[in-house]
Coordinates of C-alpha atoms in Angstrom, one line a residue:
M1 CA -12.7 -104.6 -17.1
S2 CA -11.9 -101.2 -18.6
H3 CA -13.9 -101.3 -21.7
P4 CA -16.6 -98.6 -21.9
D5 CA -19.4 -100.9 -23.0
Y6 CA -20.0 -104.5 -22.0
R7 CA -22.7 -106.9 -22.9
M8 CA -23.7 -110.6 -22.7
N9 CA -22.0 -112.5 -25.6
L10 CA -21.9 -116.3 -25.8
R11 CA -19.7 -116.5 -28.8
P12 CA -16.3 -118.1 -28.5
L13 CA -13.5 -115.7 -28.0
G14 CA -11.8 -114.7 -31.2
T15 CA -15.0 -114.9 -33.3
P16 CA -15.9 -111.6 -35.1
R17 CA -18.8 -109.9 -33.5
G18 CA -22.2 -110.5 -35.1
V19 CA -21.0 -113.5 -37.1
S20 CA -21.4 -117.0 -35.6
S21 CA -18.6 -119.4 -35.6
V22 CA -21.0 -122.2 -36.3
A23 CA -23.8 -122.8 -38.8
G24 CA -26.0 -119.9 -38.0
P25 CA -28.1 -118.1 -35.4
H26 CA -30.0 -121.2 -34.5
D27 CA -26.8 -122.8 -33.1
I28 CA -26.1 -120.2 -30.5
G29 CA -26.1 -121.8 -27.1
A30 CA -26.4 -125.3 -28.5
S31 CA -24.4 -128.1 -26.9
P32 CA -21.5 -129.8 -28.7
G33 CA -23.6 -132.9 -29.3
D34 CA -26.4 -130.9 -30.9
K35 CA -23.9 -129.2 -33.2
K36 CA -22.4 -132.5 -34.2
S37 CA -25.7 -134.0 -35.1
K38 CA -26.8 -130.9 -37.0
N39 CA -23.5 -130.8 -38.9
K40 CA -24.2 -134.4 -40.1
S41 CA -27.7 -133.5 -41.3
T42 CA -26.5 -130.4 -43.2
R43 CA -23.3 -132.0 -44.6
G44 CA -22.9 -131.0 -48.2
K45 CA -25.3 -128.0 -47.9
K46 CA -24.3 -124.4 -47.6
K47 CA -24.7 -123.2 -44.1
S48 CA -27.2 -120.4 -43.4
I49 CA -25.8 -117.4 -41.6
F50 CA -29.1 -115.5 -41.3
E51 CA -32.6 -116.7 -40.4
T52 CA -35.3 -116.8 -43.0
Y53 CA -37.7 -114.0 -42.6
M54 CA -41.1 -114.7 -41.1
S55 CA -44.1 -114.7 -43.5
K56 CA -46.3 -111.5 -43.7
E57 CA -49.2 -113.4 -42.2
D58 CA -47.1 -114.5 -39.1
V59 CA -45.7 -111.0 -38.8
S60 CA -49.2 -109.4 -38.9
E61 CA -50.5 -111.8 -36.3
G62 CA -47.4 -111.4 -34.1
L63 CA -47.8 -107.6 -34.2
K64 CA -51.5 -107.9 -33.2
R65 CA -50.8 -110.2 -30.3
G66 CA -47.8 -108.1 -29.1
T67 CA -45.3 -110.9 -29.5
L68 CA -43.5 -108.9 -32.1
I69 CA -42.4 -105.3 -32.1
Q70 CA -41.8 -102.9 -35.0
G71 CA -39.6 -99.9 -35.2
V72 CA -37.0 -97.9 -37.1
L73 CA -33.5 -99.5 -36.9
R74 CA -30.7 -97.3 -35.7
I75 CA -27.1 -98.7 -36.1
N76 CA -24.4 -97.1 -34.0
P77 CA -22.0 -95.5 -36.5
K78 CA -19.0 -95.8 -34.2
K79 CA -19.8 -99.3 -33.0
F80 CA -21.6 -100.8 -35.9
H81 CA -22.3 -104.1 -34.2
E82 CA -24.7 -102.3 -31.9
A83 CA -28.2 -101.5 -33.2
F84 CA -31.4 -100.3 -31.5
I85 CA -35.1 -99.8 -32.1
P86 CA -37.4 -97.6 -29.9
S87 CA -39.4 -99.3 -27.3
P88 CA -43.2 -99.0 -27.8
D89 CA -43.7 -98.2 -24.1
G90 CA -41.1 -95.3 -24.3
D91 CA -38.7 -97.1 -22.0
R92 CA -35.1 -97.9 -22.8
D93 CA -34.4 -98.8 -26.4
I94 CA -34.5 -102.4 -27.5
F95 CA -30.9 -103.7 -28.2
I96 CA -30.0 -105.7 -31.3
D97 CA -26.6 -107.4 -31.0
G98 CA -24.5 -107.8 -34.1
V99 CA -24.9 -108.4 -37.8
V100 CA -26.6 -111.8 -37.5
A101 CA -29.3 -110.4 -35.2
R102 CA -29.9 -107.5 -37.6
N103 CA -30.7 -110.1 -40.3
R104 CA -29.7 -108.0 -43.3
A105 CA -31.6 -104.9 -42.2
L106 CA -29.8 -101.6 -42.7
N107 CA -29.8 -98.3 -40.9
G108 CA -33.2 -96.5 -41.1
D109 CA -35.2 -99.6 -42.2
L110 CA -38.6 -100.2 -40.6
V111 CA -38.1 -103.7 -39.1
V112 CA -40.0 -106.2 -37.0
V113 CA -38.2 -107.8 -34.1
K114 CA -38.7 -110.7 -31.7
L115 CA -37.5 -110.4 -28.1
L116 CA -34.8 -112.9 -27.1
P117 CA -35.0 -114.9 -23.9
E118 CA -34.3 -112.8 -20.8
E119 CA -31.0 -114.6 -20.2
Q120 CA -29.7 -113.2 -23.5
W121 CA -30.6 -109.6 -22.6
K122 CA -28.0 -106.9 -22.4
V123 CA -26.6 -106.0 -19.0
V124 CA -26.4 -102.3 -18.4
K125 CA -23.5 -100.8 -16.4
P126 CA -21.7 -97.5 -16.0
E127 CA -19.3 -96.6 -18.7
S128 CA -15.6 -96.4 -17.9
N129 CA -13.1 -93.8 -19.1
D130 CA -11.6 -96.2 -21.7
K131 CA -12.7 -94.9 -25.1
E132 CA -11.3 -97.8 -27.0
T133 CA -14.0 -99.8 -28.7
E134 CA -14.2 -103.2 -30.1
A135 CA -15.6 -101.7 -33.3
A136 CA -12.2 -100.1 -34.0
Y137 CA -10.3 -103.4 -34.3
E138 CA -13.1 -105.4 -35.7
S139 CA -13.2 -103.1 -38.8
D140 CA -9.6 -104.0 -39.3
I141 CA -10.2 -107.8 -39.5
P142 CA -9.5 -108.9 -43.1
E143 CA -12.7 -109.5 -45.1
E144 CA -11.6 -113.0 -46.0
L145 CA -11.7 -114.0 -42.3
C146 CA -15.2 -112.6 -41.6
G147 CA -17.6 -115.5 -40.8
H148 CA -14.8 -117.8 -39.8
H149 CA -13.4 -118.7 -36.4
L150 CA -10.3 -116.6 -35.8
P151 CA -7.3 -117.7 -33.6
Q152 CA -7.4 -115.9 -30.3
Q153 CA -3.9 -114.5 -30.8
S154 CA -5.0 -112.6 -33.9
L155 CA -7.2 -110.4 -31.7
K156 CA -6.6 -108.4 -28.6
S157 CA -6.0 -110.1 -25.2
Y158 CA -8.9 -111.3 -23.2
N159 CA -8.7 -108.4 -20.8
D160 CA -9.0 -105.9 -23.6
S161 CA -11.9 -107.6 -25.3
P162 CA -14.3 -108.9 -22.7
D163 CA -17.3 -111.1 -23.6
V164 CA -19.6 -109.4 -21.2
I165 CA -20.6 -105.9 -22.4
V166 CA -22.3 -103.4 -20.2
E167 CA -23.3 -99.8 -20.8
A168 CA -24.9 -96.8 -19.0
Q169 CA -24.0 -93.6 -17.2
F170 CA -24.2 -92.7 -13.5
D171 CA -24.5 -89.3 -11.9
G172 CA -23.6 -90.7 -8.5
S173 CA -25.5 -93.7 -7.2
D174 CA -28.4 -93.8 -9.6
S175 CA -28.4 -94.6 -13.3
E176 CA -28.8 -91.9 -15.9
D177 CA -32.2 -93.1 -17.0
G178 CA -33.6 -92.9 -13.5
H179 CA -34.1 -96.6 -12.9
G180 CA -32.2 -96.3 -9.6
I181 CA -29.7 -99.1 -10.1
T182 CA -26.6 -98.5 -8.0
Q183 CA -23.2 -98.9 -9.5
N184 CA -21.9 -101.3 -6.8
V185 CA -24.7 -103.8 -7.4
L186 CA -23.9 -104.0 -11.1
V187 CA -20.1 -104.0 -10.6
D188 CA -20.4 -107.0 -8.2
G189 CA -22.8 -108.8 -10.6
V190 CA -20.5 -108.3 -13.6
K191 CA -17.5 -109.4 -11.6
K192 CA -19.3 -112.7 -11.0
L193 CA -20.1 -113.0 -14.7
S194 CA -16.6 -112.3 -15.8
V195 CA -15.2 -114.9 -13.5
C196 CA -17.5 -117.6 -15.0
V197 CA -16.3 -116.9 -18.5
S198 CA -12.7 -115.9 -17.9
E199 CA -11.6 -119.1 -16.1
K200 CA -12.3 -121.2 -19.2
G201 CA -11.3 -118.4 -21.6
R202 CA -7.8 -118.1 -20.2
E203 CA -7.2 -121.8 -20.7
D204 CA -8.6 -122.1 -24.2
G205 CA -9.7 -119.0 -26.0
D206 CA -10.8 -120.9 -29.0
A207 CA -13.1 -123.3 -27.2
P208 CA -16.9 -122.8 -27.5
V209 CA -18.7 -121.8 -24.3
T210 CA -19.9 -125.0 -22.7
K211 CA -23.3 -125.8 -21.3
D212 CA -22.1 -125.3 -17.8
E213 CA -20.7 -121.9 -18.6
T214 CA -23.9 -120.8 -20.2
T215 CA -25.9 -121.9 -17.2
C216 CA -23.6 -119.9 -14.9
I217 CA -24.0 -116.8 -17.0
S218 CA -27.8 -117.2 -17.2
Q219 CA -28.2 -117.7 -13.5
D220 CA -26.2 -114.6 -12.6
T221 CA -28.0 -112.5 -15.2
R222 CA -31.4 -113.5 -13.7
A223 CA -30.0 -112.6 -10.3
L224 CA -29.4 -109.0 -11.3
P225 CA -32.1 -106.4 -10.7
E226 CA -34.6 -106.5 -13.5
K227 CA -34.1 -102.9 -14.6
S228 CA -30.3 -103.4 -15.0
L229 CA -31.2 -105.5 -18.1
Q230 CA -31.9 -104.0 -21.5
R231 CA -34.3 -106.0 -23.6
S232 CA -32.6 -107.5 -26.6
A233 CA -34.1 -108.8 -29.8
K234 CA -33.4 -110.1 -33.3
V235 CA -34.9 -108.9 -36.6
V236 CA -37.4 -111.3 -38.1
Y237 CA -38.8 -109.1 -41.0
I238 CA -38.2 -105.9 -42.8
L239 CA -41.4 -104.0 -43.3
E240 CA -39.9 -101.2 -45.4
K241 CA -36.4 -100.8 -46.7
K242 CA -35.9 -97.1 -46.0
H243 CA -32.1 -97.3 -46.5
S244 CA -31.2 -96.4 -50.1
R245 CA -29.1 -99.6 -50.4
A246 CA -26.5 -97.3 -52.0
A247 CA -23.0 -96.8 -50.6
T248 CA -19.7 -95.1 -51.4
G249 CA -16.5 -97.0 -51.0
F250 CA -13.5 -98.6 -52.6
L251 CA -12.9 -101.6 -54.9
K252 CA -10.3 -104.3 -54.3
L253 CA -9.6 -107.8 -55.5
L254 CA -10.5 -110.8 -53.4
A255 CA -7.7 -112.2 -51.3
D256 CA -7.9 -115.9 -52.5
K257 CA -6.7 -115.8 -56.1
N258 CA -7.4 -119.5 -56.5
S259 CA -11.1 -119.3 -55.6
E260 CA -13.9 -119.4 -58.1
L261 CA -15.2 -116.1 -56.6
F262 CA -12.0 -114.4 -57.5
R263 CA -12.7 -115.0 -61.2
K264 CA -16.2 -113.6 -61.0
Y265 CA -16.3 -110.8 -58.4
A266 CA -14.4 -107.9 -56.8
L267 CA -15.0 -106.8 -53.3
F268 CA -16.5 -103.4 -52.5
S269 CA -15.8 -102.0 -49.1
P270 CA -18.2 -99.2 -48.1
S271 CA -16.9 -96.2 -46.3
D272 CA -19.8 -96.5 -43.9
H273 CA -19.1 -99.6 -41.8
R274 CA -22.9 -100.0 -41.1
V275 CA -23.2 -101.2 -44.6
P276 CA -22.0 -104.7 -45.4
R277 CA -19.1 -105.5 -47.8
I278 CA -20.4 -106.3 -51.2
Y279 CA -19.5 -108.7 -54.0
V280 CA -19.4 -106.8 -57.3
P281 CA -19.3 -108.6 -60.7
L282 CA -16.0 -108.0 -62.5
K283 CA -17.9 -107.0 -65.6
D284 CA -19.1 -103.9 -63.7
C285 CA -15.6 -102.9 -62.8
P286 CA -13.2 -100.8 -65.0
Q287 CA -11.7 -103.0 -67.8
D288 CA -8.1 -102.8 -66.4
F289 CA -9.1 -103.2 -62.8
V290 CA -8.0 -106.8 -62.5
A291 CA -4.6 -106.1 -64.1
R292 CA -4.0 -102.8 -62.3
P293 CA -6.0 -102.7 -59.1
K294 CA -3.6 -100.3 -57.4
D295 CA -4.6 -97.6 -59.9
Y296 CA -8.0 -97.6 -58.3
A297 CA -7.0 -97.7 -54.7
N298 CA -8.0 -94.1 -54.1
T299 CA -11.0 -94.0 -56.4
L300 CA -14.4 -93.6 -54.9
F301 CA -17.2 -95.7 -56.3
I302 CA -21.0 -95.9 -55.8
C303 CA -22.4 -99.4 -55.4
R304 CA -26.0 -100.5 -54.9
I305 CA -27.0 -103.6 -53.0
V306 CA -29.3 -105.8 -55.2
D307 CA -29.4 -109.0 -53.0
W308 CA -28.2 -110.5 -49.7
K309 CA -28.6 -114.2 -49.4
E310 CA -29.1 -116.0 -46.1
D311 CA -26.0 -118.1 -46.5
C312 CA -23.6 -115.2 -47.3
N313 CA -21.8 -112.8 -45.1
F314 CA -21.6 -110.3 -47.9
A315 CA -24.3 -108.7 -50.1
L316 CA -24.4 -108.8 -53.9
G317 CA -24.3 -105.5 -55.6
Q318 CA -23.9 -103.5 -58.8
L319 CA -21.3 -100.8 -59.4
A320 CA -23.3 -97.7 -60.3
K321 CA -20.5 -95.3 -61.2
S322 CA -17.0 -94.0 -60.5
L323 CA -17.2 -90.7 -58.6
G324 CA -13.5 -89.6 -58.7
Q325 CA -10.7 -89.3 -56.2
A326 CA -11.5 -89.8 -52.6
G327 CA -11.0 -86.6 -50.5
E328 CA -12.1 -84.2 -53.3
I329 CA -15.2 -82.3 -52.4
E330 CA -17.3 -82.9 -55.4
P331 CA -17.0 -86.7 -55.5
E332 CA -17.5 -86.9 -51.7
T333 CA -20.5 -84.6 -51.9
E334 CA -22.1 -86.7 -54.7
G335 CA -21.4 -89.8 -52.7
I336 CA -23.1 -88.5 -49.6
L337 CA -26.2 -87.3 -51.5
T338 CA -26.5 -90.7 -53.3
E339 CA -26.1 -92.6 -50.0
Y340 CA -28.9 -90.7 -48.4
G341 CA -31.2 -90.9 -51.4
V342 CA -31.2 -87.2 -52.2
D343 CA -32.4 -86.4 -55.7
F344 CA -29.9 -83.8 -57.0
S345 CA -30.7 -84.2 -60.6
D346 CA -31.8 -81.3 -62.8
F347 CA -35.5 -80.7 -63.1
S348 CA -37.0 -82.1 -66.2
S349 CA -38.5 -80.0 -69.0
E350 CA -41.9 -81.4 -68.1
V351 CA -41.5 -80.1 -64.6
L352 CA -40.3 -76.6 -65.7
E353 CA -43.2 -76.3 -68.1
C354 CA -45.5 -76.1 -65.1
L355 CA -44.0 -72.6 -64.4
P356 CA -44.7 -69.3 -66.1
Q357 CA -42.3 -69.0 -69.1
G358 CA -42.3 -65.3 -69.7
L359 CA -40.2 -63.1 -67.3
P360 CA -40.7 -60.8 -65.7
W361 CA -44.0 -62.3 -64.5
T362 CA -46.8 -60.1 -63.4
I363 CA -49.7 -60.9 -61.1
P364 CA -52.9 -61.5 -63.1
P365 CA -55.6 -58.8 -62.5
E366 CA -58.2 -61.4 -61.2
E367 CA -55.9 -62.2 -58.2
F368 CA -56.3 -58.6 -56.8
S369 CA -60.1 -59.3 -56.3
K370 CA -59.3 -62.5 -54.4
R371 CA -56.6 -61.2 -52.0
R372 CA -56.1 -58.5 -49.4
D373 CA -53.8 -55.8 -50.9
L374 CA -51.0 -54.9 -48.5
R375 CA -48.6 -53.3 -51.0
K376 CA -48.7 -49.9 -49.2
D377 CA -47.8 -51.4 -45.8
C378 CA -44.2 -51.2 -44.5
I379 CA -43.2 -54.8 -45.0
F380 CA -39.6 -56.0 -45.1
T381 CA -37.5 -59.2 -45.0
I382 CA -34.8 -60.1 -42.6
D383 CA -32.4 -62.9 -43.8
P384 CA -28.8 -63.8 -44.1
S385 CA -26.9 -61.4 -46.3
T386 CA -26.3 -64.2 -48.9
A387 CA -29.9 -65.4 -49.0
R388 CA -31.5 -65.5 -52.5
D389 CA -34.8 -67.2 -51.6
L390 CA -36.7 -64.8 -49.4
D391 CA -39.7 -66.8 -48.3
D392 CA -41.1 -64.7 -45.4
A393 CA -41.5 -61.1 -44.6
L394 CA -42.6 -59.1 -41.5
S395 CA -44.6 -56.0 -40.7
C396 CA -45.4 -54.0 -37.5
K397 CA -47.7 -51.1 -37.7
P398 CA -48.5 -49.0 -34.6
L399 CA -52.2 -48.3 -34.0
A400 CA -53.8 -45.2 -32.5
D401 CA -54.7 -47.0 -29.3
G402 CA -51.1 -48.0 -28.5
N403 CA -51.4 -51.5 -29.8
F404 CA -49.7 -53.0 -32.8
E405 CA -50.7 -54.8 -36.0
V406 CA -48.0 -57.4 -36.6
G407 CA -47.9 -59.4 -39.8
V408 CA -46.0 -62.5 -41.0
H409 CA -46.2 -63.0 -44.7
I410 CA -45.2 -66.3 -46.4
A411 CA -44.6 -66.7 -50.1
D412 CA -47.7 -68.4 -51.6
V413 CA -46.1 -71.3 -53.4
S414 CA -49.3 -73.2 -53.8
Y415 CA -50.4 -70.7 -56.6
F416 CA -47.5 -72.0 -58.8
V417 CA -47.8 -75.7 -57.8
P418 CA -51.1 -77.1 -59.1
E419 CA -52.1 -80.2 -57.2
G420 CA -51.2 -83.4 -59.1
S421 CA -48.9 -81.6 -61.5
D422 CA -45.4 -82.9 -62.4
L423 CA -43.9 -80.2 -60.3
D424 CA -46.2 -81.1 -57.4
K425 CA -45.1 -84.7 -57.5
V426 CA -41.4 -84.0 -57.8
A427 CA -41.5 -81.5 -54.9
A428 CA -43.4 -84.0 -52.8
E429 CA -40.8 -86.6 -53.5
R430 CA -37.9 -84.3 -52.6
A431 CA -39.8 -83.0 -49.5
T432 CA -37.2 -80.4 -48.6
S433 CA -34.3 -78.4 -49.8
V434 CA -30.9 -79.9 -48.7
Y435 CA -28.3 -77.4 -47.5
L436 CA -24.7 -78.3 -47.8
V437 CA -21.7 -76.1 -46.9
Q438 CA -21.0 -75.1 -50.5
K439 CA -24.3 -75.7 -52.3
V440 CA -28.0 -76.2 -52.0
V441 CA -30.1 -78.9 -53.6
P442 CA -33.4 -77.2 -54.0
M443 CA -36.8 -78.9 -53.5
L444 CA -38.3 -76.6 -56.2
P445 CA -36.8 -75.1 -59.3
R446 CA -34.7 -72.0 -58.8
L447 CA -37.0 -70.0 -61.0
L448 CA -39.7 -70.5 -58.4
C449 CA -37.5 -70.1 -55.3
E450 CA -35.4 -67.2 -56.3
E451 CA -37.7 -65.3 -58.7
L452 CA -41.4 -66.1 -58.7
C453 CA -41.9 -66.7 -55.0
S454 CA -38.9 -64.9 -53.5
L455 CA -40.1 -61.8 -51.7
N456 CA -37.6 -59.5 -53.4
P457 CA -37.9 -55.8 -52.5
M458 CA -40.0 -53.4 -54.6
S459 CA -41.7 -56.3 -56.4
D460 CA -45.4 -57.3 -56.1
K461 CA -45.6 -60.9 -54.7
L462 CA -48.4 -63.4 -53.8
T463 CA -48.4 -64.3 -50.1
F464 CA -50.4 -66.0 -47.4
S465 CA -50.5 -63.8 -44.3
V466 CA -51.4 -63.9 -40.6
I467 CA -52.0 -60.5 -39.0
W468 CA -52.3 -60.2 -35.2
T469 CA -53.5 -57.2 -33.2
L470 CA -51.3 -57.3 -30.2
T471 CA -50.7 -55.3 -27.0
P472 CA -47.1 -54.1 -26.4
E473 CA -46.9 -57.1 -24.0
G474 CA -47.7 -59.5 -26.8
K475 CA -51.3 -60.4 -25.8
I476 CA -53.4 -61.3 -28.8
L477 CA -56.5 -59.1 -29.2
D478 CA -57.4 -60.2 -32.8
E479 CA -56.1 -62.2 -35.7
W480 CA -56.6 -62.6 -39.4
F481 CA -55.5 -65.2 -41.9
G482 CA -55.7 -65.1 -45.6
R483 CA -54.2 -64.7 -49.1
T484 CA -52.5 -61.3 -49.7
I485 CA -50.4 -59.3 -52.1
I486 CA -47.4 -57.5 -50.7
C487 CA -44.5 -55.4 -51.9
S488 CA -41.5 -55.6 -49.7
C489 CA -39.9 -52.2 -49.2
T490 CA -36.4 -53.5 -48.4
K491 CA -34.2 -56.5 -47.9
L492 CA -32.5 -56.3 -44.5
S493 CA -29.7 -58.7 -43.4
Y494 CA -29.4 -59.9 -39.8
E495 CA -26.5 -57.4 -39.5
H496 CA -28.7 -54.5 -40.6
A497 CA -31.4 -55.4 -38.1
Q498 CA -28.9 -55.9 -35.3
S499 CA -27.4 -52.5 -35.8
M500 CA -30.9 -51.0 -35.5
I501 CA -31.6 -52.9 -32.3
E502 CA -28.2 -51.8 -30.8
S503 CA -28.8 -48.2 -31.8
P504 CA -32.4 -47.5 -30.9
T505 CA -32.1 -43.7 -30.8
E506 CA -29.5 -43.2 -33.6
K507 CA -30.3 -42.8 -37.2
I508 CA -28.5 -45.4 -39.3
P509 CA -26.7 -43.8 -42.2
A510 CA -28.3 -44.5 -45.6
K511 CA -25.0 -45.9 -46.9
E512 CA -25.0 -48.6 -44.3
L513 CA -28.5 -49.8 -45.3
P514 CA -29.8 -51.5 -48.4
P515 CA -32.1 -49.6 -50.8
I516 CA -35.5 -48.7 -49.3
S517 CA -38.7 -48.0 -51.3
P518 CA -39.4 -44.3 -51.7
E519 CA -42.9 -44.9 -50.1
H520 CA -41.2 -45.6 -46.8
S521 CA -38.3 -44.1 -44.8
S522 CA -35.4 -45.7 -43.1
E523 CA -36.8 -44.3 -39.8
E524 CA -40.1 -46.1 -40.3
V525 CA -38.3 -49.4 -41.0
H526 CA -36.0 -48.8 -38.0
Q527 CA -39.0 -48.2 -35.7
A528 CA -40.8 -51.3 -37.0
V529 CA -37.7 -53.4 -36.2
L530 CA -37.5 -52.0 -32.6
N531 CA -41.2 -52.6 -32.1
L532 CA -40.9 -56.2 -33.3
H533 CA -37.9 -56.7 -31.0
G534 CA -39.8 -55.4 -28.0
I535 CA -42.8 -57.6 -28.5
A536 CA -40.6 -60.6 -29.3
K537 CA -38.8 -60.2 -26.0
Q538 CA -42.1 -60.2 -24.1
L539 CA -43.4 -63.2 -25.9
R540 CA -40.1 -65.2 -25.4
Q541 CA -40.1 -64.3 -21.7
Q542 CA -43.7 -65.5 -21.3
R543 CA -43.0 -68.7 -23.2
F544 CA -40.3 -69.7 -20.7
V545 CA -42.5 -68.7 -17.8
D546 CA -45.0 -71.2 -19.3
G547 CA -42.4 -73.9 -19.3
A548 CA -40.8 -73.7 -22.8
L549 CA -37.5 -75.5 -23.2
R550 CA -34.4 -73.5 -24.2
L551 CA -32.2 -75.3 -26.7
D552 CA -29.0 -73.3 -27.3
Q553 CA -27.2 -75.6 -29.7
L554 CA -23.9 -74.6 -31.3
K555 CA -24.0 -73.9 -35.0
L556 CA -21.1 -73.8 -37.4
A557 CA -20.7 -71.1 -40.0
F558 CA -18.3 -71.5 -42.9
T559 CA -16.4 -69.0 -45.0
L560 CA -16.2 -69.8 -48.7
D561 CA -13.8 -69.0 -51.4
H562 CA -15.5 -66.4 -53.7
E563 CA -14.1 -68.0 -56.9
T564 CA -14.4 -71.7 -56.2
G565 CA -17.2 -71.7 -53.6
L566 CA -15.2 -74.2 -51.5
P567 CA -15.0 -73.8 -47.7
Q568 CA -11.9 -72.1 -46.4
G569 CA -12.6 -72.1 -42.7
C570 CA -15.4 -72.2 -40.1
H571 CA -16.4 -70.5 -36.8
I572 CA -19.2 -70.8 -34.3
Y573 CA -22.2 -68.9 -35.4
E574 CA -23.3 -66.2 -33.0
Y575 CA -27.0 -66.0 -32.4
R576 CA -28.1 -62.4 -31.8
D577 CA -31.3 -60.6 -31.2
S578 CA -31.9 -60.0 -34.9
N579 CA -32.1 -63.7 -35.5
K580 CA -35.0 -64.2 -33.1
P581 CA -38.1 -62.1 -33.9
C582 CA -39.4 -64.2 -36.8
C583 CA -38.7 -67.7 -35.4
A584 CA -39.3 -67.5 -31.6
G585 CA -41.0 -64.2 -31.1
T586 CA -44.2 -64.4 -33.2
P587 CA -47.3 -65.2 -31.2
R588 CA -49.0 -68.5 -31.6
P589 CA -52.5 -68.4 -33.1
R590 CA -55.4 -69.7 -31.2
Q591 CA -56.2 -73.3 -31.7
G592 CA -59.0 -73.0 -34.2
C593 CA -56.9 -71.0 -36.7
S594 CA -53.5 -72.7 -36.1
V595 CA -54.5 -75.8 -38.1
T596 CA -55.5 -73.6 -41.1
W597 CA -52.2 -71.7 -40.9
W598 CA -50.2 -74.8 -40.7
N599 CA -51.9 -76.6 -43.6
S600 CA -52.0 -73.6 -45.8
A601 CA -49.0 -71.5 -45.3
T602 CA -46.0 -73.0 -43.7
R603 CA -43.0 -72.9 -46.1
W604 CA -43.9 -75.6 -48.6
G605 CA -44.2 -78.0 -45.8
C606 CA -48.0 -78.2 -45.9
S607 CA -50.0 -80.8 -47.7
W608 CA -49.1 -78.8 -50.7
T609 CA -52.3 -77.3 -52.1
S610 CA -54.6 -77.8 -49.1
A611 CA -55.2 -74.0 -48.6
P612 CA -58.7 -73.0 -47.7
Q613 CA -61.1 -72.2 -50.6
E614 CA -62.1 -68.8 -49.2
P615 CA -59.6 -65.9 -49.7
S616 CA -59.5 -65.2 -46.0
I617 CA -60.6 -66.7 -42.7
K618 CA -61.7 -64.6 -39.8
A619 CA -60.8 -66.0 -36.4

């Protein structure tokens, strides 16, 4: 078998993955006699595809007893029939096989699962070099055939689409996850399994797996080493629907023009195959859609799922809006933001009224008595050249004893965001700014980010600072935390800082530098950058000696059209020494103060207004 992933699968050959060819998940593995009697009892009723969710009481009891497991559902975007939740014991993830086992849960949902019997667990085996996946051809199956038994000839041959799926990687003889299962043992075991299924499969691909075949598979599975199996489960309850239930995709008419559904619904096909296809009422569609469906073949729509019944393969939804033509950047961008639940709407007037209305804003006199005044210190920012929200600044002052006073100064956003205000609530809901290639969706209004709190040069700003007394080797001798007022003397770009680092003894021409405050010279700024760089190198070296992990991930940088703002090209971003002092080179505070620093000052990521009541805290 040359398929990269194989797993146990007791469905008849030719049945779409995740959708049973019989009444529902309860019928899996049942004998033909059991199915016949059940069909008689359910004759005239609509067959259930999904199991009914367990009650809250049963779920709570099962979680307490450990018979049920909860976790965040992750659906493989490339093979959407595969899903996983983390194992509570930190071992290999728990596998959830197919749409039926997911039981209407979507990617990111917090779900409760019940483990399947061990004979239905997934068999793990080394991946082959064949990159072809079943998900690729399953996504091409017409929607009108989903949920029905397909003829075997409509799919790929048996050899290309095995019923036993196995996955893992080997670095020689042992498995990737360190369980020590040799490749040969698994290969031999899987060969036995494939023979049990294939003999019958070659004769009659449409025939259900018989009781004898099932027994053969189960016995061989139990014979495999225990750690070659991956625990498998089914979803029995959704604790929290984290997925937005919104999707972008395309509209088309149902295939059966004579059906009752055709007169009531259109079919919405999401671009993300992890989301089910959705029945949309025709009244939500454009007025001429039924008469001219081809006119909308390339139109991108947003649809929201409102219901998903137990007896239906597809969900029921409402068409939210038409975004525009697929492939154009603005419709695609809006679709992505909507799918992920990002609030990109304008801030309301009630929210904006929380901010000072008169500009330029000046610091009230009473704040000077509550804060440490650092406006005369040589403080500067280092950011990308295009940055407009300068949220942190640095300082490095040499002391007479050869040590240094190093400061990190963070914009004090909490001053402008009163706890419980409309602005506080909106910012807490947004939680973060979202950076796209051509635009930013801000967490806070631009007036706050780019004016009131941005540490622009030669402008007094409210900050929260940590100041260390350090040796040249980076050893902490003293530290101070508190509210401050600063006045940045210049706005350096990474390129400016890098040129200073690469030319330690040369004076940088004034024309190559940004404007610098008259109170400070370019030489003073240059020396401060060199001192920071030297200390940062010592601190990074010590961190790796202490066991820190180096994560050198590639990062893409994009070039944009100056007029349209659209991306023109991209290149691999080069990390240089000037990128490192503020993120990886600053010393870590001692434990007693680090909690205060985190809760009070870290970039709008704190518990908002949980800063200490005193203006400063001495370590």
